[in-house]
């Protein structure tokens, strides 16, 4: 889980666990999300404030946008 203002996290046995001690600064996660999306997808994401994205790996990621943070789950 990558969320602005929070340490990188992952679920271990169903519990959220921080895997870094340093919080992600503003702009880092948004920059990563923007690189994953095509320009028209990024525009939709900014308008709707949520975007479901299936990557080439066998898992699905969710992008969440709010005025204060962008997260990738």
PDB file with one MODEL, atoms N, CA, C and O in Angstrom:
MODEL        1
ATOM      1  N   UNK A   1       0.846  -1.157   0.000  1.00  0.00           N
ATOM      2  CA  UNK A   1       0.000   0.000   0.000  1.00  0.00           C
ATOM      3  C   UNK A   1       0.899   1.230   0.000  1.00  0.00           C
ATOM      4  O   UNK A   1       1.757   1.387   0.868  1.00  0.00           O
ATOM      5  N   UNK A   2       0.693   2.089  -0.973  1.00  0.00           N
ATOM      6  CA  UNK A   2       1.462   3.318  -1.096  1.00  0.00           C
ATOM      7  C   UNK A   2       0.511   4.487  -0.913  1.00  0.00           C
ATOM      8  O   UNK A   2      -0.379   4.701  -1.736  1.00  0.00           O
ATOM      9  N   UNK A   3       0.693   5.240   0.156  1.00  0.00           N
ATOM     10  CA  UNK A   3      -0.185   6.353   0.464  1.00  0.00           C
ATOM     11  C   UNK A   3       0.644   7.556   0.886  1.00  0.00           C
ATOM     12  O   UNK A   3       1.552   7.438   1.709  1.00  0.00           O
ATOM     13  N   UNK A   4       0.328   8.708   0.320  1.00  0.00           N
ATOM     14  CA  UNK A   4       1.014   9.940   0.690  1.00  0.00           C
ATOM     15  C   UNK A   4       0.894  10.177   2.190  1.00  0.00           C
ATOM     16  O   UNK A   4      -0.192  10.066   2.759  1.00  0.00           O
ATOM     17  N   UNK A   5       2.007  10.502   2.818  1.00  0.00           N
ATOM     18  CA  UNK A   5       2.017  10.815   4.243  1.00  0.00           C
ATOM     19  C   UNK A   5       2.058   9.613   5.159  1.00  0.00           C
ATOM     20  O   UNK A   5       1.986   9.767   6.378  1.00  0.00           O
ATOM     21  N   UNK A   6       2.172   8.414   4.601  1.00  0.00           N
ATOM     22  CA  UNK A   6       2.210   7.195   5.417  1.00  0.00           C
ATOM     23  C   UNK A   6       3.384   6.325   4.972  1.00  0.00           C
ATOM     24  O   UNK A   6       3.824   6.409   3.826  1.00  0.00           O
ATOM     25  N   UNK A   7       3.890   5.491   5.880  1.00  0.00           N
ATOM     26  CA  UNK A   7       4.923   4.542   5.470  1.00  0.00           C
ATOM     27  C   UNK A   7       4.361   3.532   4.466  1.00  0.00           C
ATOM     28  O   UNK A   7       3.155   3.289   4.438  1.00  0.00           O
ATOM     29  N   UNK A   8       5.225   2.953   3.654  1.00  0.00           N
ATOM     30  CA  UNK A   8       4.812   1.880   2.750  1.00  0.00           C
ATOM     31  C   UNK A   8       4.305   0.735   3.617  1.00  0.00           C
ATOM     32  O   UNK A   8       4.937   0.371   4.608  1.00  0.00           O
ATOM     33  N   UNK A   9       3.167   0.171   3.243  1.00  0.00           N
ATOM     34  CA  UNK A   9       2.585  -0.896   4.045  1.00  0.00           C
ATOM     35  C   UNK A   9       2.218  -2.098   3.198  1.00  0.00           C
ATOM     36  O   UNK A   9       2.124  -2.019   1.973  1.00  0.00           O
ATOM     37  N   UNK A  10       2.015  -3.199   3.875  1.00  0.00           N
ATOM     38  CA  UNK A  10       1.528  -4.411   3.216  1.00  0.00           C
ATOM     39  C   UNK A  10       0.730  -5.208   4.235  1.00  0.00           C
ATOM     40  O   UNK A  10       0.923  -5.072   5.443  1.00  0.00           O
ATOM     41  N   UNK A  11      -0.172  -6.043   3.727  1.00  0.00           N
ATOM     42  CA  UNK A  11      -0.936  -6.893   4.629  1.00  0.00           C
ATOM     43  C   UNK A  11      -0.182  -8.194   4.836  1.00  0.00           C
ATOM     44  O   UNK A  11       0.220  -8.865   3.885  1.00  0.00           O
ATOM     45  N   UNK A  12      -0.004  -8.525   6.081  1.00  0.00           N
ATOM     46  CA  UNK A  12       0.641  -9.778   6.466  1.00  0.00           C
ATOM     47  C   UNK A  12      -0.343 -10.509   7.373  1.00  0.00           C
ATOM     48  O   UNK A  12      -0.686 -10.020   8.450  1.00  0.00           O
ATOM     49  N   UNK A  13      -0.789 -11.667   6.941  1.00  0.00           N
ATOM     50  CA  UNK A  13      -1.786 -12.450   7.672  1.00  0.00           C
ATOM     51  C   UNK A  13      -3.011 -11.599   8.005  1.00  0.00           C
ATOM     52  O   UNK A  13      -3.556 -11.672   9.107  1.00  0.00           O
ATOM     53  N   UNK A  14      -3.432 -10.785   7.025  1.00  0.00           N
ATOM     54  CA  UNK A  14      -4.646  -9.988   7.171  1.00  0.00           C
ATOM     55  C   UNK A  14      -4.500  -8.697   7.946  1.00  0.00           C
ATOM     56  O   UNK A  14      -5.477  -7.965   8.108  1.00  0.00           O
ATOM     57  N   UNK A  15      -3.292  -8.393   8.436  1.00  0.00           N
ATOM     58  CA  UNK A  15      -3.080  -7.169   9.216  1.00  0.00           C
ATOM     59  C   UNK A  15      -2.164  -6.224   8.463  1.00  0.00           C
ATOM     60  O   UNK A  15      -1.146  -6.638   7.907  1.00  0.00           O
ATOM     61  N   UNK A  16      -2.537  -4.936   8.449  1.00  0.00           N
ATOM     62  CA  UNK A  16      -1.707  -3.929   7.811  1.00  0.00           C
ATOM     63  C   UNK A  16      -0.431  -3.736   8.624  1.00  0.00           C
ATOM     64  O   UNK A  16      -0.479  -3.544   9.839  1.00  0.00           O
ATOM     65  N   UNK A  17       0.715  -3.791   7.933  1.00  0.00           N
ATOM     66  CA  UNK A  17       2.015  -3.676   8.581  1.00  0.00           C
ATOM     67  C   UNK A  17       2.866  -2.689   7.814  1.00  0.00           C
ATOM     68  O   UNK A  17       2.993  -2.797   6.594  1.00  0.00           O
ATOM     69  N   UNK A  18       3.450  -1.729   8.507  1.00  0.00           N
ATOM     70  CA  UNK A  18       4.367  -0.787   7.874  1.00  0.00           C
ATOM     71  C   UNK A  18       5.666  -1.523   7.557  1.00  0.00           C
ATOM     72  O   UNK A  18       6.196  -2.243   8.403  1.00  0.00           O
ATOM     73  N   UNK A  19       6.178  -1.342   6.340  1.00  0.00           N
ATOM     74  CA  UNK A  19       7.430  -2.002   5.963  1.00  0.00           C
ATOM     75  C   UNK A  19       8.560  -0.989   5.806  1.00  0.00           C
ATOM     76  O   UNK A  19       9.696  -1.365   5.519  1.00  0.00           O
ATOM     77  N   UNK A  20       8.253   0.283   5.991  1.00  0.00           N
ATOM     78  CA  UNK A  20       9.271   1.334   6.052  1.00  0.00           C
ATOM     79  C   UNK A  20       8.944   2.220   7.246  1.00  0.00           C
ATOM     80  O   UNK A  20       7.811   2.229   7.728  1.00  0.00           O
ATOM     81  N   UNK A  21       9.917   2.950   7.714  1.00  0.00           N
ATOM     82  CA  UNK A  21       9.676   3.875   8.817  1.00  0.00           C
ATOM     83  C   UNK A  21       9.383   5.281   8.308  1.00  0.00           C
ATOM     84  O   UNK A  21       8.793   6.095   9.018  1.00  0.00           O
ATOM     85  N   UNK A  22       9.793   5.557   7.090  1.00  0.00           N
ATOM     86  CA  UNK A  22       9.640   6.887   6.520  1.00  0.00           C
ATOM     87  C   UNK A  22       8.332   6.998   5.748  1.00  0.00           C
ATOM     88  O   UNK A  22       8.003   6.122   4.949  1.00  0.00           O
ATOM     89  N   UNK A  23       7.588   8.074   5.986  1.00  0.00           N
ATOM     90  CA  UNK A  23       6.361   8.333   5.241  1.00  0.00           C
ATOM     91  C   UNK A  23       6.693   8.808   3.838  1.00  0.00           C
ATOM     92  O   UNK A  23       7.728   9.436   3.612  1.00  0.00           O
ATOM     93  N   UNK A  24       5.813   8.505   2.900  1.00  0.00           N
ATOM     94  CA  UNK A  24       6.008   8.951   1.520  1.00  0.00           C
ATOM     95  C   UNK A  24       5.622  10.422   1.405  1.00  0.00           C
ATOM     96  O   UNK A  24       4.515  10.801   1.786  1.00  0.00           O
ATOM     97  N   UNK A  25       6.530  11.260   0.880  1.00  0.00           N
ATOM     98  CA  UNK A  25       6.231  12.686   0.763  1.00  0.00           C
ATOM     99  C   UNK A  25       5.184  12.962  -0.316  1.00  0.00           C
ATOM    100  O   UNK A  25       4.971  12.154  -1.219  1.00  0.00           O
ATOM    101  N   UNK A  26       4.541  14.115  -0.199  1.00  0.00           N
ATOM    102  CA  UNK A  26       3.520  14.517  -1.169  1.00  0.00           C
ATOM    103  C   UNK A  26       4.103  14.543  -2.577  1.00  0.00           C
ATOM    104  O   UNK A  26       5.213  15.032  -2.787  1.00  0.00           O
ATOM    105  N   UNK A  27       3.362  14.021  -3.526  1.00  0.00           N
ATOM    106  CA  UNK A  27       3.763  14.030  -4.920  1.00  0.00           C
ATOM    107  C   UNK A  27       4.396  12.742  -5.405  1.00  0.00           C
ATOM    108  O   UNK A  27       4.346  12.452  -6.600  1.00  0.00           O
ATOM    109  N   UNK A  28       4.984  11.967  -4.523  1.00  0.00           N
ATOM    110  CA  UNK A  28       5.683  10.745  -4.931  1.00  0.00           C
ATOM    111  C   UNK A  28       4.707   9.697  -5.460  1.00  0.00           C
ATOM    112  O   UNK A  28       4.915   9.147  -6.542  1.00  0.00           O
ATOM    113  N   UNK A  29       3.648   9.417  -4.708  1.00  0.00           N
ATOM    114  CA  UNK A  29       2.694   8.395  -5.125  1.00  0.00           C
ATOM    115  C   UNK A  29       1.916   8.863  -6.355  1.00  0.00           C
ATOM    116  O   UNK A  29       1.642   8.071  -7.257  1.00  0.00           O
ATOM    117  N   UNK A  30       1.564  10.142  -6.393  1.00  0.00           N
ATOM    118  CA  UNK A  30       0.866  10.682  -7.566  1.00  0.00           C
ATOM    119  C   UNK A  30       1.731  10.552  -8.809  1.00  0.00           C
ATOM    120  O   UNK A  30       1.229  10.218  -9.883  1.00  0.00           O
ATOM    121  N   UNK A  31       3.027  10.813  -8.676  1.00  0.00           N
ATOM    122  CA  UNK A  31       3.951  10.679  -9.804  1.00  0.00           C
ATOM    123  C   UNK A  31       4.012   9.233 -10.285  1.00  0.00           C
ATOM    124  O   UNK A  31       4.017   8.975 -11.488  1.00  0.00           O
ATOM    125  N   UNK A  32       4.057   8.292  -9.346  1.00  0.00           N
ATOM    126  CA  UNK A  32       4.077   6.878  -9.712  1.00  0.00           C
ATOM    127  C   UNK A  32       2.780   6.487 -10.414  1.00  0.00           C
ATOM    128  O   UNK A  32       2.805   5.789 -11.427  1.00  0.00           O
ATOM    129  N   UNK A  33       1.644   6.940  -9.874  1.00  0.00           N
ATOM    130  CA  UNK A  33       0.346   6.616 -10.464  1.00  0.00           C
ATOM    131  C   UNK A  33       0.238   7.181 -11.874  1.00  0.00           C
ATOM    132  O   UNK A  33      -0.263   6.517 -12.782  1.00  0.00           O
ATOM    133  N   UNK A  34       0.711   8.412 -12.051  1.00  0.00           N
ATOM    134  CA  UNK A  34       0.629   9.050 -13.369  1.00  0.00           C
ATOM    135  C   UNK A  34       1.439   8.277 -14.401  1.00  0.00           C
ATOM    136  O   UNK A  34       1.048   8.200 -15.566  1.00  0.00           O
ATOM    137  N   UNK A  35       2.563   7.706 -13.985  1.00  0.00           N
ATOM    138  CA  UNK A  35       3.388   6.925 -14.906  1.00  0.00           C
ATOM    139  C   UNK A  35       2.734   5.599 -15.293  1.00  0.00           C
ATOM    140  O   UNK A  35       3.037   5.047 -16.350  1.00  0.00           O
ATOM    141  N   UNK A  36       1.845   5.088 -14.450  1.00  0.00           N
ATOM    142  CA  UNK A  36       1.152   3.833 -14.741  1.00  0.00           C
ATOM    143  C   UNK A  36       0.004   4.015 -15.726  1.00  0.00           C
ATOM    144  O   UNK A  36      -0.408   3.061 -16.387  1.00  0.00           O
ATOM    145  N   UNK A  37      -0.513   5.238 -15.825  1.00  0.00           N
ATOM    146  CA  UNK A  37      -1.709   5.496 -16.613  1.00  0.00           C
ATOM    147  C   UNK A  37      -1.400   6.193 -17.926  1.00  0.00           C
ATOM    148  O   UNK A  37      -0.420   6.929 -18.044  1.00  0.00           O
ATOM    149  N   UNK A  38      -2.254   5.948 -18.908  1.00  0.00           N
ATOM    150  CA  UNK A  38      -2.212   6.713 -20.151  1.00  0.00           C
ATOM    151  C   UNK A  38      -2.765   8.105 -19.838  1.00  0.00           C
ATOM    152  O   UNK A  38      -3.517   8.258 -18.875  1.00  0.00           O
ATOM    153  N   UNK A  39      -2.407   9.129 -20.634  1.00  0.00           N
ATOM    154  CA  UNK A  39      -2.879  10.487 -20.344  1.00  0.00           C
ATOM    155  C   UNK A  39      -4.391  10.596 -20.160  1.00  0.00           C
ATOM    156  O   UNK A  39      -4.849  11.292 -19.253  1.00  0.00           O
ATOM    157  N   UNK A  40      -5.176   9.921 -21.005  1.00  0.00           N
ATOM    158  CA  UNK A  40      -6.633  10.013 -20.868  1.00  0.00           C
ATOM    159  C   UNK A  40      -7.120   9.306 -19.598  1.00  0.00           C
ATOM    160  O   UNK A  40      -8.127   9.707 -19.015  1.00  0.00           O
ATOM    161  N   UNK A  41      -6.407   8.254 -19.166  1.00  0.00           N
ATOM    162  CA  UNK A  41      -6.763   7.581 -17.919  1.00  0.00           C
ATOM    163  C   UNK A  41      -6.474   8.486 -16.726  1.00  0.00           C
ATOM    164  O   UNK A  41      -7.256   8.549 -15.778  1.00  0.00           O
ATOM    165  N   UNK A  42      -5.334   9.190 -16.785  1.00  0.00           N
ATOM    166  CA  UNK A  42      -4.977  10.116 -15.700  1.00  0.00           C
ATOM    167  C   UNK A  42      -6.029  11.216 -15.584  1.00  0.00           C
ATOM    168  O   UNK A  42      -6.411  11.592 -14.476  1.00  0.00           O
ATOM    169  N   UNK A  43      -6.495  11.731 -16.710  1.00  0.00           N
ATOM    170  CA  UNK A  43      -7.543  12.761 -16.702  1.00  0.00           C
ATOM    171  C   UNK A  43      -8.815  12.225 -16.044  1.00  0.00           C
ATOM    172  O   UNK A  43      -9.421  12.901 -15.213  1.00  0.00           O
ATOM    173  N   UNK A  44      -9.215  11.014 -16.418  1.00  0.00           N
ATOM    174  CA  UNK A  44     -10.397  10.391 -15.808  1.00  0.00           C
ATOM    175  C   UNK A  44     -10.200  10.209 -14.308  1.00  0.00           C
ATOM    176  O   UNK A  44     -11.106  10.483 -13.521  1.00  0.00           O
ATOM    177  N   UNK A  45      -9.024   9.750 -13.917  1.00  0.00           N
ATOM    178  CA  UNK A  45      -8.700   9.546 -12.501  1.00  0.00           C
ATOM    179  C   UNK A  45      -8.844  10.855 -11.724  1.00  0.00           C
ATOM    180  O   UNK A  45      -9.409  10.867 -10.631  1.00  0.00           O
ATOM    181  N   UNK A  46      -8.342  11.940 -12.275  1.00  0.00           N
ATOM    182  CA  UNK A  46      -8.419  13.236 -11.599  1.00  0.00           C
ATOM    183  C   UNK A  46      -9.860  13.740 -11.498  1.00  0.00           C
ATOM    184  O   UNK A  46     -10.218  14.402 -10.524  1.00  0.00           O
ATOM    185  N   UNK A  47     -10.682  13.432 -12.494  1.00  0.00           N
ATOM    186  CA  UNK A  47     -12.084  13.859 -12.478  1.00  0.00           C
ATOM    187  C   UNK A  47     -12.928  13.031 -11.508  1.00  0.00           C
ATOM    188  O   UNK A  47     -13.676  13.575 -10.696  1.00  0.00           O
ATOM    189  N   UNK A  48     -12.796  11.714 -11.606  1.00  0.00           N
ATOM    190  CA  UNK A  48     -13.646  10.804 -10.837  1.00  0.00           C
ATOM    191  C   UNK A  48     -13.090  10.575  -9.429  1.00  0.00           C
ATOM    192  O   UNK A  48     -13.843  10.236  -8.517  1.00  0.00           O
ATOM    193  N   UNK A  49     -11.804  10.755  -9.248  1.00  0.00           N
ATOM    194  CA  UNK A  49     -11.085  10.593  -7.980  1.00  0.00           C
ATOM    195  C   UNK A  49     -10.960   9.145  -7.534  1.00  0.00           C
ATOM    196  O   UNK A  49     -10.737   8.862  -6.357  1.00  0.00           O
ATOM    197  N   UNK A  50     -11.106   8.232  -8.490  1.00  0.00           N
ATOM    198  CA  UNK A  50     -10.841   6.816  -8.245  1.00  0.00           C
ATOM    199  C   UNK A  50     -10.645   6.160  -9.600  1.00  0.00           C
ATOM    200  O   UNK A  50     -11.268   6.551 -10.586  1.00  0.00           O
ATOM    201  N   UNK A  51      -9.767   5.151  -9.642  1.00  0.00           N
ATOM    202  CA  UNK A  51      -9.508   4.467 -10.907  1.00  0.00           C
ATOM    203  C   UNK A  51      -9.055   3.056 -10.601  1.00  0.00           C
ATOM    204  O   UNK A  51      -8.075   2.864  -9.881  1.00  0.00           O
ATOM    205  N   UNK A  52      -9.748   2.068 -11.134  1.00  0.00           N
ATOM    206  CA  UNK A  52      -9.335   0.672 -10.982  1.00  0.00           C
ATOM    207  C   UNK A  52      -8.464   0.307 -12.169  1.00  0.00           C
ATOM    208  O   UNK A  52      -8.838   0.541 -13.318  1.00  0.00           O
ATOM    209  N   UNK A  53      -7.316  -0.258 -11.894  1.00  0.00           N
ATOM    210  CA  UNK A  53      -6.332  -0.541 -12.929  1.00  0.00           C
ATOM    211  C   UNK A  53      -5.845  -1.976 -12.787  1.00  0.00           C
ATOM    212  O   UNK A  53      -5.344  -2.363 -11.732  1.00  0.00           O
ATOM    213  N   UNK A  54      -5.989  -2.753 -13.829  1.00  0.00           N
ATOM    214  CA  UNK A  54      -5.439  -4.100 -13.851  1.00  0.00           C
ATOM    215  C   UNK A  54      -4.081  -4.036 -14.542  1.00  0.00           C
ATOM    216  O   UNK A  54      -3.987  -3.612 -15.694  1.00  0.00           O
ATOM    217  N   UNK A  55      -3.041  -4.452 -13.848  1.00  0.00           N
ATOM    218  CA  UNK A  55      -1.694  -4.451 -14.404  1.00  0.00           C
ATOM    219  C   UNK A  55      -1.400  -5.809 -15.026  1.00  0.00           C
ATOM    220  O   UNK A  55      -2.225  -6.719 -14.950  1.00  0.00           O
ATOM    221  N   UNK A  56      -0.243  -5.949 -15.635  1.00  0.00           N
ATOM    222  CA  UNK A  56       0.100  -7.207 -16.294  1.00  0.00           C
ATOM    223  C   UNK A  56       0.445  -8.316 -15.301  1.00  0.00           C
ATOM    224  O   UNK A  56       0.636  -9.465 -15.699  1.00  0.00           O
ATOM    225  N   UNK A  57       0.526  -7.986 -14.032  1.00  0.00           N
ATOM    226  CA  UNK A  57       0.713  -9.005 -13.014  1.00  0.00           C
ATOM    227  C   UNK A  57      -0.674  -9.519 -12.620  1.00  0.00           C
ATOM    228  O   UNK A  57      -1.659  -8.817 -12.851  1.00  0.00           O
ATOM    229  N   UNK A  58      -0.789 -10.698 -12.043  1.00  0.00           N
ATOM    230  CA  UNK A  58      -2.100 -11.298 -11.816  1.00  0.00           C
ATOM    231  C   UNK A  58      -2.891 -10.683 -10.656  1.00  0.00           C
ATOM    232  O   UNK A  58      -3.749 -11.355 -10.084  1.00  0.00           O
ATOM    233  N   UNK A  59      -2.624  -9.433 -10.300  1.00  0.00           N
ATOM    234  CA  UNK A  59      -3.334  -8.781  -9.214  1.00  0.00           C
ATOM    235  C   UNK A  59      -3.919  -7.472  -9.717  1.00  0.00           C
ATOM    236  O   UNK A  59      -3.468  -6.935 -10.729  1.00  0.00           O
ATOM    237  N   UNK A  60      -4.905  -6.963  -9.025  1.00  0.00           N
ATOM    238  CA  UNK A  60      -5.518  -5.690  -9.394  1.00  0.00           C
ATOM    239  C   UNK A  60      -5.123  -4.637  -8.374  1.00  0.00           C
ATOM    240  O   UNK A  60      -5.008  -4.926  -7.183  1.00  0.00           O
ATOM    241  N   UNK A  61      -4.917  -3.427  -8.840  1.00  0.00           N
ATOM    242  CA  UNK A  61      -4.577  -2.302  -7.975  1.00  0.00           C
ATOM    243  C   UNK A  61      -5.700  -1.280  -8.034  1.00  0.00           C
ATOM    244  O   UNK A  61      -6.381  -1.168  -9.053  1.00  0.00           O
ATOM    245  N   UNK A  62      -5.898  -0.548  -6.974  1.00  0.00           N
ATOM    246  CA  UNK A  62      -6.883   0.526  -6.937  1.00  0.00           C
ATOM    247  C   UNK A  62      -6.161   1.838  -6.680  1.00  0.00           C
ATOM    248  O   UNK A  62      -5.281   1.915  -5.823  1.00  0.00           O
ATOM    249  N   UNK A  63      -6.537   2.867  -7.426  1.00  0.00           N
ATOM    250  CA  UNK A  63      -5.997   4.202  -7.217  1.00  0.00           C
ATOM    251  C   UNK A  63      -7.082   5.043  -6.563  1.00  0.00           C
ATOM    252  O   UNK A  63      -8.217   5.080  -7.036  1.00  0.00           O
ATOM    253  N   UNK A  64      -6.736   5.707  -5.489  1.00  0.00           N
ATOM    254  CA  UNK A  64      -7.678   6.548  -4.770  1.00  0.00           C
ATOM    255  C   UNK A  64      -7.103   7.958  -4.725  1.00  0.00           C
ATOM    256  O   UNK A  64      -5.916   8.139  -4.456  1.00  0.00           O
ATOM    257  N   UNK A  65      -7.950   8.967  -4.991  1.00  0.00           N
ATOM    258  CA  UNK A  65      -7.506  10.352  -5.006  1.00  0.00           C
ATOM    259  C   UNK A  65      -8.357  11.150  -4.032  1.00  0.00           C
ATOM    260  O   UNK A  65      -9.577  10.991  -3.994  1.00  0.00           O
ATOM    261  N   UNK A  66      -7.731  11.994  -3.258  1.00  0.00           N
ATOM    262  CA  UNK A  66      -8.452  12.980  -2.467  1.00  0.00           C
ATOM    263  C   UNK A  66      -7.624  14.251  -2.525  1.00  0.00           C
ATOM    264  O   UNK A  66      -6.481  14.209  -2.978  1.00  0.00           O
ATOM    265  N   UNK A  67      -8.162  15.380  -2.083  1.00  0.00           N
ATOM    266  CA  UNK A  67      -7.381  16.615  -2.155  1.00  0.00           C
ATOM    267  C   UNK A  67      -6.062  16.543  -1.386  1.00  0.00           C
ATOM    268  O   UNK A  67      -5.144  17.311  -1.673  1.00  0.00           O
ATOM    269  N   UNK A  68      -5.951  15.644  -0.423  1.00  0.00           N
ATOM    270  CA  UNK A  68      -4.752  15.577   0.402  1.00  0.00           C
ATOM    271  C   UNK A  68      -3.807  14.429   0.065  1.00  0.00           C
ATOM    272  O   UNK A  68      -2.635  14.464   0.437  1.00  0.00           O
ATOM    273  N   UNK A  69      -4.304  13.417  -0.633  1.00  0.00           N
ATOM    274  CA  UNK A  69      -3.425  12.275  -0.883  1.00  0.00           C
ATOM    275  C   UNK A  69      -3.839  11.501  -2.108  1.00  0.00           C
ATOM    276  O   UNK A  69      -4.971  11.604  -2.581  1.00  0.00           O
ATOM    277  N   UNK A  70      -2.899  10.720  -2.616  1.00  0.00           N
ATOM    278  CA  UNK A  70      -3.161   9.731  -3.657  1.00  0.00           C
ATOM    279  C   UNK A  70      -2.647   8.419  -3.107  1.00  0.00           C
ATOM    280  O   UNK A  70      -1.550   8.380  -2.550  1.00  0.00           O
ATOM    281  N   UNK A  71      -3.398   7.352  -3.245  1.00  0.00           N
ATOM    282  CA  UNK A  71      -2.961   6.047  -2.746  1.00  0.00           C
ATOM    283  C   UNK A  71      -3.066   4.982  -3.815  1.00  0.00           C
ATOM    284  O   UNK A  71      -3.923   5.056  -4.695  1.00  0.00           O
ATOM    285  N   UNK A  72      -2.197   3.995  -3.738  1.00  0.00           N
ATOM    286  CA  UNK A  72      -2.239   2.834  -4.627  1.00  0.00           C
ATOM    287  C   UNK A  72      -2.356   1.607  -3.736  1.00  0.00           C
ATOM    288  O   UNK A  72      -1.502   1.360  -2.884  1.00  0.00           O
ATOM    289  N   UNK A  73      -3.453   0.820  -3.948  1.00  0.00           N
ATOM    290  CA  UNK A  73      -3.641  -0.413  -3.188  1.00  0.00           C
ATOM    291  C   UNK A  73      -3.722  -1.573  -4.104  1.00  0.00           C
ATOM    292  O   UNK A  73      -3.880  -2.707  -3.652  1.00  0.00           O
TER     293      UNK A  73
ENDMDL
END
